[in-house]
Amino acid sequence: MTLRDLKQGQQGKVSAIGTTGAMKRRIMDMGVTPGVVIRVVKVAPLGDPIEVNVRGYELSLRKDEAAQVQVEL
Amino acid sequence: MSVIIALAGNPNCGKTTLFNEITGSVQHVGNWPGVTVEKRDGVYRKDKEVVIMDLPGTYSLSPYSAEEIVARDYIVKEKPDAVVNIVDGTSIERNLYLTMQIAETQIPMVVAINMMDEVERKGDKIDCGKLSGLLGIPVVPIVARTGRGLKELMDAAIDVAKKGQKPNRLSVFDSELADAISSIADALGDGESEENNWKAIKLAENDEIIAGTVPSDKRREVESLVRAADKAAGGDAGARIADSRYRYIAKLVGDCVKKSGKGYEETKSDKLDKILTNRILALPIFAGIMYLLFACTFSENFLFIPELPSPGVWLAGIVEEGWAFAADKVIGAAETLGASEWAVGLVTSCLDGVGAVFGFLPLVLVLFLLMSFMEDSGYMARVAFVMDRIFRHFGLSGRSFIPMLMGFGCSVPALMASRTLESDKDRKITMMITPFMSCGAKLPIYAMFAATLFVDSSQTLIVFSVYMLGIVAAILGALLLNRFVFKSENSSFIMELPQYRIPTAKSVLIHAWEKVKGFAVKAGTVIFASTVLIWFLSGFNFGGMCGMEESFLASIGNGIKWIFAPLGFGDWRASVGVVTGWIAKENIVATFGQLFGNVSEETVEAVMAGEEALPAITEVFNRVSAYAYMAFNLLCMPCFAAVGAMKREYGSWKWTLRAIGFQMATAYFVALLINVVGNMIF
């Protein structure tokens, strides 16, 4: 499953990043790397983007971007 | 000998606060060449020989944003004597990622762990001594807001700079990856050299900019080694490198940071965020804050109280009255001294030019006091979070909302507000389309036409439709620019939502002051020069002083009127109106008052308010061409003050002229469309 599928308040462990190139680098630069625990804090009022907690800070990303992050519960 | 120290760090890590604390008041603010990224430098207040260079806030040294490229080019090419890397102690893991990358360049550096007070309040402990030992560089705990630890930090930085003390070469990568990287470094020449080593890492990360610098005779070999590195890393060396850095950081943090063990705890910031980005409340709160922002700056009936001016309007009124009073005295003095008519005219126009600059300062000041509060408090990031869903369809960021909203008041502060956008591309596009928002000065033009030509039909509807036309033109313009001008640049929304913090009054004031000063100095010359030039053109011909009807400007109007013929207003007076509109858009009404029947000043004012008609303009305009004329003046080059603001924000004439070209082309096309289609229907 992917980060996009997690419900608000759920957390998972990142297993892989699906995309390539610039977006993958950017996601990883921000600390979303395999093995890290990530928790969905909330969804924006209009349904997208989402806010996650990772490595002790709050990160926002669009659902399309979250769909590239594979997670395990 | 002077020492150059660069400040590097993540956005929101307190870098600007630190910069303001250590430099005091002597600083230069401008742009890095070619981009709309702010460049600031100053001198250390305790030692004038130490120059402090504030690098843009970045999360990484990858080449994906203008900020990252600027920051890394500065570190690698300009080679400051030392880098002070500011690390937010409350999210130390992510912040150390940049530290790892700066250390890879082997530049002498110091790490400053900021926000130590918040770290302590949480009950966490950071062992700076141990971290310093492991990294091989000084690590200094600081609280930039209160000034704690800044002397120690600067002493350490100056010491490191003078000794040229480099960080340890950390063994971040596993042996396979490390071997692959060193073979790339060897292929580049001397594999032991720091530069080649750094380049090798970047090449393994698939960095296109560095790949472009590889000499062509080595390119083949390097490419095959990069592919080999990918293979050794199990497919993607870049991902493996990022992963290795974070693994190394996890180890460092495990050794040096003791968490209080309380685990996840809801902070005040989290509680506040629950309200401010709440599913139901977020949009009403956002609308309320935007209303306040707009009303405080521009409103004549502040908080719906009739005749109560907002702080911005009130201050602007004082400045304008004060200036008019002083200008009257000067002109009066010149007249009593028996100065000739043209000399008095010149003095008047110069005073008007300077007054035009001053008149905008209160608006800029008030808007930026509020904006920097929003920015520094962390709310601005939430604006982007809340609005992203809508704006991404136009290829823009949610933050573009603020400059565009402000554009309905005045383009000058609106253009300057684009500085808070996160990407260079978004800033450039937003500045091109912000003047399409119909500013307050354009309303008198619509009022004139509505009262004269649209009496029987709904005047409100006509004016409203012009406003809508501006919004539609802005959206379509943004889409076109994204598609055809900035096509290669990808957009993503992977960004931090920083903790809410109450900004210090000092940093808010410094920010607002920088904006005011920057506008007065950088935009002022443009505004002043063009105001005086138009005065000269409209009051002189080869025979000397004359009325506007016989002036150079009238000749120019006659010379260029054919350009406007396809738009339905190929008349010299209409052309002159376009030109005088560049001083201030409402000037068009006064110009028409003078050129069409020479009406009194009171009449002009009544026309501006839409209370009286100006029947003589029907000589030139019918309804269709009047609408085309309104559209043209809405969309074409904004007033010189706004052009000055554009010049200041773009930092180059090249981009300013491109923006003006885009606006002129849009205006011409839209007005042409209106005239052609309108004449078919009516």
mmCIF file with all atom_site columns, N, CA, C and O in Angstrom, chain B residues 559-583:
data_model
loop_
_atom_site.group_PDB
_atom_site.id
_atom_site.type_symbol
_atom_site.label_atom_id
_atom_site.label_alt_id
_atom_site.label_comp_id
_atom_site.label_asym_id
_atom_site.label_entity_id
_atom_site.label_seq_id
_atom_site.pdbx_PDB_ins_code
_atom_site.Cartn_x
_atom_site.Cartn_y
_atom_site.Cartn_z
_atom_site.occupancy
_atom_site.B_iso_or_equiv
_atom_site.pdbx_formal_charge
_atom_site.auth_seq_id
_atom_site.auth_comp_id
_atom_site.auth_asym_id
_atom_site.auth_atom_id
_atom_site.pdbx_PDB_model_num
ATOM 1   N N  . GLY B 1 559 ? 1.505   59.881 -34.152 1.00 0.00 ? 559 GLY B N  1
ATOM 2   C CA . GLY B 1 559 ? 2.412   58.943 -34.821 1.00 0.00 ? 559 GLY B CA 1
ATOM 3   C C  . GLY B 1 559 ? 2.055   57.489 -34.547 1.00 0.00 ? 559 GLY B C  1
ATOM 4   O O  . GLY B 1 559 ? 2.273   56.619 -35.390 1.00 0.00 ? 559 GLY B O  1
ATOM 5   N N  . ILE B 1 560 ? 1.532   57.212 -33.341 1.00 0.00 ? 560 ILE B N  1
ATOM 6   C CA . ILE B 1 560 ? 1.301   55.799 -33.000 1.00 0.00 ? 560 ILE B CA 1
ATOM 7   C C  . ILE B 1 560 ? -0.169  55.392 -33.081 1.00 0.00 ? 560 ILE B C  1
ATOM 8   O O  . ILE B 1 560 ? -0.494  54.237 -32.846 1.00 0.00 ? 560 ILE B O  1
ATOM 9   N N  . LYS B 1 561 ? -1.050  56.335 -33.416 1.00 0.00 ? 561 LYS B N  1
ATOM 10  C CA . LYS B 1 561 ? -2.479  56.000 -33.330 1.00 0.00 ? 561 LYS B CA 1
ATOM 11  C C  . LYS B 1 561 ? -2.888  54.854 -34.255 1.00 0.00 ? 561 LYS B C  1
ATOM 12  O O  . LYS B 1 561 ? -3.809  54.108 -33.958 1.00 0.00 ? 561 LYS B O  1
ATOM 13  N N  . TRP B 1 562 ? -2.128  54.686 -35.355 1.00 0.00 ? 562 TRP B N  1
ATOM 14  C CA . TRP B 1 562 ? -2.460  53.597 -36.292 1.00 0.00 ? 562 TRP B CA 1
ATOM 15  C C  . TRP B 1 562 ? -2.352  52.231 -35.614 1.00 0.00 ? 562 TRP B C  1
ATOM 16  O O  . TRP B 1 562 ? -3.043  51.293 -35.977 1.00 0.00 ? 562 TRP B O  1
ATOM 17  N N  . ILE B 1 563 ? -1.455  52.147 -34.606 1.00 0.00 ? 563 ILE B N  1
ATOM 18  C CA . ILE B 1 563 ? -1.293  50.859 -33.913 1.00 0.00 ? 563 ILE B CA 1
ATOM 19  C C  . ILE B 1 563 ? -2.615  50.449 -33.280 1.00 0.00 ? 563 ILE B C  1
ATOM 20  O O  . ILE B 1 563 ? -2.952  49.272 -33.229 1.00 0.00 ? 563 ILE B O  1
ATOM 21  N N  . PHE B 1 564 ? -3.344  51.460 -32.790 1.00 0.00 ? 564 PHE B N  1
ATOM 22  C CA . PHE B 1 564 ? -4.562  51.159 -32.041 1.00 0.00 ? 564 PHE B CA 1
ATOM 23  C C  . PHE B 1 564 ? -5.803  51.083 -32.932 1.00 0.00 ? 564 PHE B C  1
ATOM 24  O O  . PHE B 1 564 ? -6.880  50.746 -32.455 1.00 0.00 ? 564 PHE B O  1
ATOM 25  N N  . ALA B 1 565 ? -5.641  51.437 -34.201 1.00 0.00 ? 565 ALA B N  1
ATOM 26  C CA . ALA B 1 565 ? -6.805  51.431 -35.089 1.00 0.00 ? 565 ALA B CA 1
ATOM 27  C C  . ALA B 1 565 ? -7.527  50.079 -35.113 1.00 0.00 ? 565 ALA B C  1
ATOM 28  O O  . ALA B 1 565 ? -8.751  50.032 -35.035 1.00 0.00 ? 565 ALA B O  1
ATOM 29  N N  . PRO B 1 566 ? -6.784  48.951 -35.205 1.00 0.00 ? 566 PRO B N  1
ATOM 30  C CA . PRO B 1 566 ? -7.493  47.660 -35.215 1.00 0.00 ? 566 PRO B CA 1
ATOM 31  C C  . PRO B 1 566 ? -8.264  47.392 -33.920 1.00 0.00 ? 566 PRO B C  1
ATOM 32  O O  . PRO B 1 566 ? -9.140  46.540 -33.881 1.00 0.00 ? 566 PRO B O  1
ATOM 33  N N  . LEU B 1 567 ? -7.909  48.110 -32.835 1.00 0.00 ? 567 LEU B N  1
ATOM 34  C CA . LEU B 1 567 ? -8.577  47.892 -31.558 1.00 0.00 ? 567 LEU B CA 1
ATOM 35  C C  . LEU B 1 567 ? -9.810  48.779 -31.428 1.00 0.00 ? 567 LEU B C  1
ATOM 36  O O  . LEU B 1 567 ? -10.513 48.717 -30.431 1.00 0.00 ? 567 LEU B O  1
ATOM 37  N N  . GLY B 1 568 ? -10.002 49.694 -32.414 1.00 0.00 ? 568 GLY B N  1
ATOM 38  C CA . GLY B 1 568 ? -11.192 50.526 -32.396 1.00 0.00 ? 568 GLY B CA 1
ATOM 39  C C  . GLY B 1 568 ? -10.966 51.910 -31.834 1.00 0.00 ? 568 GLY B C  1
ATOM 40  O O  . GLY B 1 568 ? -11.897 52.699 -31.763 1.00 0.00 ? 568 GLY B O  1
ATOM 41  N N  . PHE B 1 569 ? -9.731  52.226 -31.395 1.00 0.00 ? 569 PHE B N  1
ATOM 42  C CA . PHE B 1 569 ? -9.514  53.576 -30.882 1.00 0.00 ? 569 PHE B CA 1
ATOM 43  C C  . PHE B 1 569 ? -8.244  54.204 -31.483 1.00 0.00 ? 569 PHE B C  1
ATOM 44  O O  . PHE B 1 569 ? -7.365  54.667 -30.769 1.00 0.00 ? 569 PHE B O  1
ATOM 45  N N  . GLY B 1 570 ? -8.179  54.234 -32.799 1.00 0.00 ? 570 GLY B N  1
ATOM 46  C CA . GLY B 1 570 ? -7.028  54.806 -33.486 1.00 0.00 ? 570 GLY B CA 1
ATOM 47  C C  . GLY B 1 570 ? -7.086  56.316 -33.526 1.00 0.00 ? 570 GLY B C  1
ATOM 48  O O  . GLY B 1 570 ? -7.156  56.926 -34.586 1.00 0.00 ? 570 GLY B O  1
ATOM 49  N N  . ASP B 1 571 ? -7.060  56.921 -32.336 1.00 0.00 ? 571 ASP B N  1
ATOM 50  C CA . ASP B 1 571 ? -7.183  58.370 -32.219 1.00 0.00 ? 571 ASP B CA 1
ATOM 51  C C  . ASP B 1 571 ? -6.003  58.874 -31.408 1.00 0.00 ? 571 ASP B C  1
ATOM 52  O O  . ASP B 1 571 ? -5.579  58.213 -30.455 1.00 0.00 ? 571 ASP B O  1
ATOM 53  N N  . TRP B 1 572 ? -5.488  60.056 -31.751 1.00 0.00 ? 572 TRP B N  1
ATOM 54  C CA . TRP B 1 572 ? -4.282  60.510 -31.048 1.00 0.00 ? 572 TRP B CA 1
ATOM 55  C C  . TRP B 1 572 ? -4.549  60.758 -29.568 1.00 0.00 ? 572 TRP B C  1
ATOM 56  O O  . TRP B 1 572 ? -3.690  60.526 -28.722 1.00 0.00 ? 572 TRP B O  1
ATOM 57  N N  . ARG B 1 573 ? -5.766  61.230 -29.230 1.00 0.00 ? 573 ARG B N  1
ATOM 58  C CA . ARG B 1 573 ? -6.074  61.516 -27.827 1.00 0.00 ? 573 ARG B CA 1
ATOM 59  C C  . ARG B 1 573 ? -6.150  60.229 -27.001 1.00 0.00 ? 573 ARG B C  1
ATOM 60  O O  . ARG B 1 573 ? -5.660  60.152 -25.872 1.00 0.00 ? 573 ARG B O  1
ATOM 61  N N  . ALA B 1 574 ? -6.736  59.187 -27.616 1.00 0.00 ? 574 ALA B N  1
ATOM 62  C CA . ALA B 1 574 ? -6.785  57.898 -26.931 1.00 0.00 ? 574 ALA B CA 1
ATOM 63  C C  . ALA B 1 574 ? -5.364  57.364 -26.706 1.00 0.00 ? 574 ALA B C  1
ATOM 64  O O  . ALA B 1 574 ? -5.041  56.817 -25.644 1.00 0.00 ? 574 ALA B O  1
ATOM 65  N N  . SER B 1 575 ? -4.495  57.574 -27.725 1.00 0.00 ? 575 SER B N  1
ATOM 66  C CA . SER B 1 575 ? -3.105  57.108 -27.602 1.00 0.00 ? 575 SER B CA 1
ATOM 67  C C  . SER B 1 575 ? -2.372  57.860 -26.507 1.00 0.00 ? 575 SER B C  1
ATOM 68  O O  . SER B 1 575 ? -1.617  57.265 -25.721 1.00 0.00 ? 575 SER B O  1
ATOM 69  N N  . VAL B 1 576 ? -2.582  59.183 -26.464 1.00 0.00 ? 576 VAL B N  1
ATOM 70  C CA . VAL B 1 576 ? -1.944  59.979 -25.415 1.00 0.00 ? 576 VAL B CA 1
ATOM 71  C C  . VAL B 1 576 ? -2.418  59.507 -24.038 1.00 0.00 ? 576 VAL B C  1
ATOM 72  O O  . VAL B 1 576 ? -1.633  59.403 -23.091 1.00 0.00 ? 576 VAL B O  1
ATOM 73  N N  . GLY B 1 577 ? -3.708  59.165 -23.940 1.00 0.00 ? 577 GLY B N  1
ATOM 74  C CA . GLY B 1 577 ? -4.250  58.656 -22.677 1.00 0.00 ? 577 GLY B CA 1
ATOM 75  C C  . GLY B 1 577 ? -3.516  57.413 -22.201 1.00 0.00 ? 577 GLY B C  1
ATOM 76  O O  . GLY B 1 577 ? -3.189  57.284 -21.024 1.00 0.00 ? 577 GLY B O  1
ATOM 77  N N  . VAL B 1 578 ? -3.233  56.503 -23.129 1.00 0.00 ? 578 VAL B N  1
ATOM 78  C CA . VAL B 1 578 ? -2.507  55.287 -22.748 1.00 0.00 ? 578 VAL B CA 1
ATOM 79  C C  . VAL B 1 578 ? -1.156  55.660 -22.124 1.00 0.00 ? 578 VAL B C  1
ATOM 80  O O  . VAL B 1 578 ? -0.756  55.116 -21.092 1.00 0.00 ? 578 VAL B O  1
ATOM 81  N N  . VAL B 1 579 ? -0.473  56.623 -22.751 1.00 0.00 ? 579 VAL B N  1
ATOM 82  C CA . VAL B 1 579 ? 0.862   57.004 -22.268 1.00 0.00 ? 579 VAL B CA 1
ATOM 83  C C  . VAL B 1 579 ? 0.783   57.701 -20.905 1.00 0.00 ? 579 VAL B C  1
ATOM 84  O O  . VAL B 1 579 ? 1.525   57.353 -19.986 1.00 0.00 ? 579 VAL B O  1
ATOM 85  N N  . THR B 1 580 ? -0.136  58.673 -20.761 1.00 0.00 ? 580 THR B N  1
ATOM 86  C CA . THR B 1 580 ? -0.215  59.354 -19.460 1.00 0.00 ? 580 THR B CA 1
ATOM 87  C C  . THR B 1 580 ? -0.719  58.396 -18.383 1.00 0.00 ? 580 THR B C  1
ATOM 88  O O  . THR B 1 580 ? -0.428  58.571 -17.207 1.00 0.00 ? 580 THR B O  1
ATOM 89  N N  . GLY B 1 581 ? -1.440  57.358 -18.802 1.00 0.00 ? 581 GLY B N  1
ATOM 90  C CA . GLY B 1 581 ? -1.896  56.344 -17.857 1.00 0.00 ? 581 GLY B CA 1
ATOM 91  C C  . GLY B 1 581 ? -0.743  55.601 -17.207 1.00 0.00 ? 581 GLY B C  1
ATOM 92  O O  . GLY B 1 581 ? -0.908  55.018 -16.139 1.00 0.00 ? 581 GLY B O  1
ATOM 93  N N  . TRP B 1 582 ? 0.411   55.643 -17.839 1.00 0.00 ? 582 TRP B N  1
ATOM 94  C CA . TRP B 1 582 ? 1.559   54.947 -17.249 1.00 0.00 ? 582 TRP B CA 1
ATOM 95  C C  . TRP B 1 582 ? 2.137   55.683 -16.049 1.00 0.00 ? 582 TRP B C  1
ATOM 96  O O  . TRP B 1 582 ? 2.858   55.105 -15.246 1.00 0.00 ? 582 TRP B O  1
ATOM 97  N N  . ILE B 1 583 ? 1.852   56.981 -15.957 1.00 0.00 ? 583 ILE B N  1
ATOM 98  C CA . ILE B 1 583 ? 2.270   57.689 -14.735 1.00 0.00 ? 583 ILE B CA 1
ATOM 99  C C  . ILE B 1 583 ? 1.390   57.219 -13.588 1.00 0.00 ? 583 ILE B C  1
ATOM 100 O O  . ILE B 1 583 ? 1.861   56.914 -12.505 1.00 0.00 ? 583 ILE B O  1
#
